[in-house]
Amino acid sequence: MGANHADYQHIVVPEGGSRITVNADKTLNVPHEPIIPYIEGDGTGTDITPAMKIAVDAAVAKAYGGERKIHWMEVYAGEKATGIYDADTWLPEETLSAVEDYVVSIKGPLTTPVSGGIRSLNVALRQKLDLYVCQRPVRWFKGVPSPMKKPADVDMVIFRENSEDIYAGVEWQAGSAEADKLIKFLREEMGVTNIRFPEQCGIGVKPVSEEGTKRLVRQAIQYTIDNDRDSMTLVHKGNIMKFTEGSFKNWGYELAAEEFGAEPLDGGPWMTMKNPKTGKDIVIKDVIADAMLQQILLRPAEYDVIATLNLNGDYISDALAAEVGGIGIAPGANISDSVAMFEATHGTAPKYAGQDKVNPGSLILSAEMMLRYMGWTEAAELVIKGMEKAIAKGEVTYDFHRQMDNAVLLKCSEFGQAVADNM
Ligand SMILES: NC(=O)C1=CN([C@@H]2O[C@H](COP(=O)(O)OP(=O)(O)OC[C@H]3O[C@@H](n4cnc5c(N)ncnc54)[C@H](OP(=O)(O)O)[C@@H]3O)[C@@H](O)[C@H]2O)C=CC1
Ligand SMILES: O=C(O)CCC(=O)C(=O)O
Ligand SMILES: [Mg+2]
């Protein structure tokens, strides 16, 4: 996009620091003092974002003894943007342009009303910046309360397709001229006879493409290779949605064969391939989505990297997070070929907004992924150490406290500080 930074209307570019850039081979060029844009977020975003900054600044200072520093640059979206720009501007153009120009950013959650009102700004950011991978790692931290018998067995990384599917919001309200027109077309020109109540029907479209599927599955398999993981599972509902979810499964296997040399295992459909870096076998398999939701509870050790469609990925993310303490510590990243935007798995939790109460661990761990993405591994390790030690001491926010005996109840900001103090 290449905006002229002097032209920003409301974004204030920090005096110090410079931009991260992307090299021709797609590696990052990270200066010692990068400028990182952040969106504070609606609701509890105002609580967790400052707590995240406390922990991250402490990790960077400790890891690099003052030689590296993040210069935070606030950019606006959601309710805050409507106060700063105007009442109708929820996602300013200059926010999109800054997130793209500065390459790596982090955001708090943004509210989406149910039924009517604006469409999701979170989805809009992913679509407009083509952040097609939603990567959500799920692991257990020792001491975190869990409903699982063996929570350490839960160690999975979800690769959720982030740009397509019914989630993209191509839909029309019942009774609208558009819904009526589409239903008429389907019935009269496409031979559709099974729309049960055509006069009263809202209708949505579920686009799933070969390219969209393959670019996601490619990243999932590459991650499996790079991190020496055992398997990659395609999760779909292809028995029912044959040409969308079923095709996702077929294209996923096809990509594994074409680009990674995978071959049928015991006659297929599962496949096997060698990790080119370690020589270890990797199993490429698939599971139907409803069965997967029971598998991750009963046999979590058998699942590792997961590639799935947008809506399935949304459901599986929260379900898996619940197995290792809840969405209060569930991190994530939205990634394109050139831009990465880190964000928690959860939403704005409006009933807790502004109470300095919720768990900022989700956004702190999202920032940990961001530091690793930048190559600042030492700082990332310190974030993990700070989290592990704070939790091991029983210094936790309300969500863990209510499930633990003898824990110390911390506020959101206090947990951010506890992570910093325990590095
Ligand atoms: N990427 C994004 O920005 C996302 C935005 N949203 C949006 O957020 C809004 C609210 O959605 P909702 O369905 O209530 O889901 P939320 O994820 O916001 O909250 C659901 C519940 O999860 C728990 N929770 C959430 N965040 C934390 C935290 N940081 N620490 C501890 N517990 C937490 C709370 O559980 P308990 O009540 O048990 O304490 C909370 O009531 C909606 O407008 C939705 O569209 C939703 C998801 C993602
Ligand atoms: O955009 C939203 O409001 C919800 C998004 C969501 O639940 C998710 O991405 O996990
Ligand atoms: Mg979700």
mmCIF file of C-alpha atoms and ligand atoms in Angstrom, residues 136 160 167 313-315 317-318 345-346, ligand 3:
data_model
loop_
_atom_site.group_PDB
_atom_site.id
_atom_site.type_symbol
_atom_site.label_atom_id
_atom_site.label_comp_id
_atom_site.label_asym_id
_atom_site.label_seq_id
_atom_site.Cartn_x
_atom_site.Cartn_y
_atom_site.Cartn_z
ATOM 1 C CA ARG A 136 -3.685 -21.239 16.947
ATOM 2 C CA ARG A 160 -7.620 -22.550 10.264
ATOM 3 C CA TYR A 167 -17.637 -17.522 7.633
ATOM 4 C CA GLY A 313 -11.447 -23.958 12.994
ATOM 5 C CA ASP A 314 -13.410 -21.403 14.974
ATOM 6 C CA TYR A 315 -15.281 -24.107 16.904
ATOM 7 C CA SER A 317 -10.170 -23.442 18.693
ATOM 8 C CA ASP A 318 -12.441 -22.704 21.634
ATOM 9 C CA THR A 345 -8.603 -16.574 20.230
ATOM 10 C CA HIS A 346 -11.294 -15.079 22.466
HETATM 11 MG MG MG B 3 -13.905 -17.760 17.690
#
